[in-house]
Short mmCIF file of C-alpha atoms in Angstrom, two decimals:
data_model
loop_
_atom_site.label_atom_id
_atom_site.label_comp_id
_atom_site.label_asym_id
_atom_site.label_seq_id
_atom_site.Cartn_x
_atom_site.Cartn_y
_atom_site.Cartn_z
CA MET A 1 -0.18 0.08 -0.61
CA THR A 2 2.58 2.67 0.94
CA GLU A 3 4.47 2.10 -1.88
CA LEU A 4 1.77 2.72 -4.40
CA LEU A 5 0.85 5.55 -2.50
CA THR A 6 4.58 6.69 -3.08
CA ASP A 7 4.41 5.72 -6.55
CA PRO A 8 5.40 9.18 -8.59
CA ARG A 9 2.27 7.37 -11.46
CA THR A 10 0.05 8.01 -7.88
CA LEU A 11 1.61 11.49 -6.98
CA GLY A 12 2.10 12.86 -10.17
CA PRO A 13 -1.77 13.04 -10.81
CA LEU A 14 -2.95 13.10 -6.96
CA ILE A 15 -0.93 16.78 -6.98
CA LEU A 16 -1.92 18.05 -10.13
CA SER A 17 -6.47 17.58 -9.57
CA LEU A 18 -4.68 19.48 -5.92
CA LYS A 19 -3.15 22.01 -7.56
CA VAL A 20 -6.69 22.38 -10.27
CA LEU A 21 -9.05 22.21 -6.54
CA ALA A 22 -7.21 25.36 -5.54
CA LEU A 23 -7.52 27.12 -8.93
CA SER A 24 -10.77 26.22 -9.43
CA GLY A 25 -12.22 26.55 -6.02
CA GLY A 26 -10.45 30.63 -5.82
CA ILE A 27 -12.52 31.01 -9.06
CA LEU A 28 -15.64 29.11 -8.77
CA LEU A 29 -16.55 31.29 -5.05
CA PRO A 30 -16.53 34.89 -5.90
CA LEU A 31 -17.91 33.53 -9.75
CA GLY A 32 -20.98 31.12 -8.43
CA VAL A 33 -21.66 34.46 -5.85
CA LEU A 34 -21.15 37.65 -8.21
CA LEU A 35 -23.51 35.52 -10.88
CA ALA A 36 -25.84 34.45 -8.48
CA TYR A 37 -26.34 37.77 -7.43
CA PHE A 38 -27.01 39.18 -11.15
CA LEU A 39 -29.29 36.17 -11.56
CA CYS A 40 -31.69 37.43 -9.24
CA GLY A 41 -31.98 41.12 -11.11
CA ARG A 42 -35.42 41.82 -13.53
CA PRO A 43 -35.76 39.14 -15.67
CA CYS A 44 -33.72 39.59 -18.98
CA ALA A 45 -32.19 38.03 -21.85
CA ALA A 46 -28.51 38.79 -20.40
CA ARG A 47 -30.21 37.38 -17.26
CA SER A 48 -32.00 33.54 -18.96
CA ALA A 49 -28.77 33.40 -20.89
CA VAL A 50 -26.24 33.39 -18.38
CA ASP A 51 -29.07 30.90 -16.15
CA PHE A 52 -28.95 28.46 -19.29
CA LEU A 53 -25.10 28.23 -19.86
CA VAL A 54 -25.28 28.08 -15.46
CA THR A 55 -27.74 25.41 -16.05
CA VAL A 56 -26.41 23.02 -19.06
CA PRO A 57 -23.78 21.38 -17.29
CA LEU A 58 -26.16 19.42 -15.31
CA VAL A 59 -28.40 18.87 -17.31
CA PHE A 60 -25.85 17.92 -20.51
CA PRO A 61 -24.18 14.72 -20.44
CA PRO A 62 -20.37 15.78 -19.53
CA ILE A 63 -18.66 14.52 -21.91
CA ALA A 64 -21.06 15.73 -24.60
CA THR A 65 -20.40 19.51 -23.13
CA GLY A 66 -16.18 18.47 -23.18
CA PHE A 67 -16.99 17.85 -27.13
CA ILE A 68 -18.77 20.49 -27.30
CA LEU A 69 -16.05 23.09 -25.72
CA LEU A 70 -13.02 20.94 -27.29
CA MET A 71 -15.01 22.15 -30.13
CA LEU A 72 -15.02 25.98 -29.29
CA LEU A 73 -11.80 26.35 -27.56
CA GLY A 74 -8.81 24.31 -30.62
CA ARG A 75 -6.57 25.85 -31.82
CA ASN A 76 -8.90 25.52 -35.10
CA GLY A 77 -12.40 26.63 -33.38
CA PRO A 78 -13.95 29.93 -33.27
CA LEU A 79 -12.28 31.12 -29.62
CA GLY A 80 -9.14 29.52 -29.70
CA ARG A 81 -7.91 31.14 -32.82
CA VAL A 82 -8.65 34.66 -30.58
CA LEU A 83 -7.28 33.21 -27.14
CA PRO A 84 -3.63 34.55 -26.75
CA ILE A 85 -3.20 30.72 -24.60
CA ASP A 86 -3.58 27.27 -25.92
CA VAL A 87 -6.11 26.05 -23.50
CA VAL A 88 -6.91 22.05 -25.08
CA PHE A 89 -4.39 19.91 -23.52
CA SER A 90 -3.38 21.94 -20.75
CA PHE A 91 -3.68 22.97 -17.64
CA PRO A 92 -6.10 26.22 -17.72
CA GLY A 93 -8.47 23.15 -20.10
CA LEU A 94 -8.14 20.87 -16.96
CA VAL A 95 -9.17 23.76 -14.94
CA LEU A 96 -11.94 25.13 -17.30
CA ALA A 97 -12.70 21.95 -16.96
CA SER A 98 -13.25 22.06 -13.10
CA VAL A 99 -15.60 25.07 -12.75
CA ILE A 100 -17.63 24.17 -15.57
CA ALA A 101 -19.01 21.20 -13.32
CA GLY A 102 -19.48 22.89 -10.13
CA LEU A 103 -20.24 26.10 -11.24
CA PRO A 104 -23.81 25.16 -11.63
CA LEU A 105 -24.22 23.31 -7.70
CA MET A 106 -22.55 26.93 -6.93
CA VAL A 107 -24.65 28.96 -8.20
CA LYS A 108 -28.28 27.46 -8.48
CA PRO A 109 -28.18 27.19 -4.36
CA VAL A 110 -26.49 30.94 -4.05
CA GLU A 111 -29.06 32.07 -6.31
CA ALA A 112 -31.83 30.38 -3.48
CA ALA A 113 -30.89 32.05 -0.83
CA LEU A 114 -29.73 35.29 -1.96
CA ARG A 115 -34.20 35.10 -2.66
CA SER A 116 -35.54 34.27 0.48
CA GLN A 117 -33.50 36.55 2.30
CA GLY A 118 -32.22 39.40 -0.45
CA LYS A 119 -35.70 41.30 -1.38
CA ARG A 120 -36.37 41.83 2.56
CA LEU A 121 -32.97 42.62 3.24
CA SER A 122 -32.61 45.53 0.45
CA GLU A 123 -34.70 47.08 1.26
CA VAL A 124 -34.70 47.60 5.35
CA ALA A 125 -30.84 49.05 3.18
CA ALA A 126 -32.30 51.41 0.84
CA VAL A 127 -34.20 52.90 4.00
CA LEU A 128 -31.07 53.19 5.66
CA GLY A 129 -28.58 55.24 3.08
CA LYS A 130 -26.88 51.75 1.90
CA THR A 131 -26.36 51.70 -2.23
CA GLN A 132 -26.18 48.97 -4.41
CA TRP A 133 -23.35 47.57 -3.85
CA GLN A 134 -23.09 48.55 -0.25
CA THR A 135 -26.39 46.41 0.61
CA PHE A 136 -24.72 43.53 -1.24
CA VAL A 137 -21.42 43.58 0.55
CA LEU A 138 -22.64 44.53 3.67
CA VAL A 139 -25.54 42.96 3.92
CA LEU A 140 -26.29 39.76 1.77
CA LEU A 141 -23.03 38.19 1.90
CA PRO A 142 -22.93 37.92 5.30
CA ALA A 143 -26.02 36.92 6.19
CA ILE A 144 -26.26 34.04 3.06
CA ARG A 145 -22.38 32.86 4.13
CA ARG A 146 -23.22 29.78 5.77
CA PRO A 147 -25.19 29.14 2.32
CA VAL A 148 -21.83 30.33 -0.01
CA LEU A 149 -19.73 28.05 1.02
CA SER A 150 -22.57 24.60 2.23
CA SER A 151 -22.75 24.94 -1.42
CA TRP A 152 -18.60 26.34 -2.58
CA LEU A 153 -17.71 23.05 -1.02
CA LEU A 154 -20.70 20.62 -2.89
CA ALA A 155 -18.74 22.48 -6.07
CA LEU A 156 -16.12 21.32 -5.07
CA CYS A 157 -16.75 17.57 -4.98
CA ARG A 158 -18.45 17.47 -8.07
CA SER A 159 -15.74 19.39 -10.06
CA MET A 160 -12.53 16.49 -8.61
CA GLY A 161 -14.75 14.16 -9.54
CA GLU A 162 -15.49 15.62 -13.33
CA VAL A 163 -14.20 12.97 -14.98
CA GLY A 164 -15.95 13.96 -19.63
CA ILE A 165 -14.73 17.39 -19.71
CA THR A 166 -11.89 16.66 -18.18
CA LEU A 167 -11.21 14.20 -20.98
CA MET A 168 -13.01 16.20 -23.49
CA LEU A 169 -10.08 19.37 -22.87
CA GLY A 170 -7.93 18.07 -20.68
CA GLY A 171 -7.02 14.71 -22.77
CA ASN A 172 -5.89 12.86 -20.30
CA ILE A 173 -1.70 13.38 -21.51
CA ILE A 174 0.14 10.96 -19.50
CA GLY A 175 2.50 13.13 -16.77
CA LYS A 176 0.38 16.42 -18.27
CA THR A 177 -3.52 16.09 -17.65
CA ASN A 178 -4.39 12.64 -16.15
CA THR A 179 -6.26 13.95 -12.56
CA LEU A 180 -6.65 11.99 -10.27
CA SER A 181 -10.55 10.74 -12.02
CA LEU A 182 -8.95 10.13 -14.60
CA GLU A 183 -5.53 8.11 -13.19
CA ILE A 184 -8.57 5.44 -12.02
CA TYR A 185 -9.72 5.24 -15.52
CA ASN A 186 -5.81 3.99 -17.28
CA CYS A 187 -5.40 1.76 -14.09
CA VAL A 188 -8.43 -0.23 -14.75
CA PHE A 189 -7.96 0.37 -18.64
CA THR A 190 -4.64 -1.31 -17.83
CA GLY A 191 -5.59 -3.55 -15.38
CA GLU A 192 -3.43 -1.90 -12.62
CA LEU A 193 -6.80 -2.96 -10.31
CA ASP A 194 -4.89 -2.27 -6.82
CA ARG A 195 -3.11 1.56 -8.20
CA ALA A 196 -7.24 2.31 -8.92
CA MET A 197 -8.69 0.82 -4.77
CA VAL A 198 -5.19 3.02 -4.28
CA LEU A 199 -6.76 6.41 -5.88
CA CYS A 200 -9.99 5.47 -5.06
CA ALA A 201 -9.22 5.39 -1.49
CA ILE A 202 -7.56 8.87 -1.61
CA ILE A 203 -10.83 11.13 -3.45
CA ALA A 204 -13.17 9.60 -0.64
CA THR A 205 -10.62 11.20 1.90
CA LEU A 206 -11.11 14.16 0.21
CA SER A 207 -14.67 13.96 -0.67
CA GLY A 208 -15.05 12.58 2.87
CA THR A 209 -13.20 15.36 4.62
CA MET A 210 -15.39 17.96 2.83
CA LEU A 211 -18.89 16.08 2.86
CA PHE A 212 -17.67 16.25 6.79
CA THR A 213 -17.34 19.80 6.43
CA LEU A 214 -20.66 20.31 5.25
CA LYS A 215 -22.15 18.66 7.97
CA ARG A 216 -20.74 20.04 11.05
CA MET A 217 -20.86 23.84 9.50
CA SER A 218 -24.97 22.22 8.77
CA ALA A 219 -24.87 21.34 12.17
CA ILE A 220 -24.57 24.15 13.88
#
């Protein structure tokens, strides 16, 4: 067991996954809160479009979502031709896949929390002379801090287990873009079932830690 844990083929995907999780987590938290706040505004075409794009990963097969992104962001794609960096088959592609996978679980609960509490608190803040930005930062965010943190942890759990979008954008390149989840697939494909079990145990430990933290937060 120790040999499998210290195997560079195990440590490499683990370190890569932690880097992706750290960066995508740092993006998901502010982006998810801002998008949720934006979606709580008056209905319009822009909000409907953003809501659709945020929700799509929940109902659309991940592998199909990844394929569409691959066509858009590839070197010959309409977006890939104008981007200053290569997204496909690279670390930025892994981060993007992680963010897209976790974003719905970050945005929708926060949006629901804002809708349930935001109107009343915003009216009170307006009476007290607060601007819209002051209301958001000083009133709404503290009031929904628990839903925000809970949603963030759920989004991180989802991001860590993402396979379909990651496979399309990252390419599963050994030593470069093979995350923990993709490495489990590689191990099963090559018959390294013992190492696959170790990788599953690592993911279970990380996910269990986040879920335990979420449970403790709910009990407070």
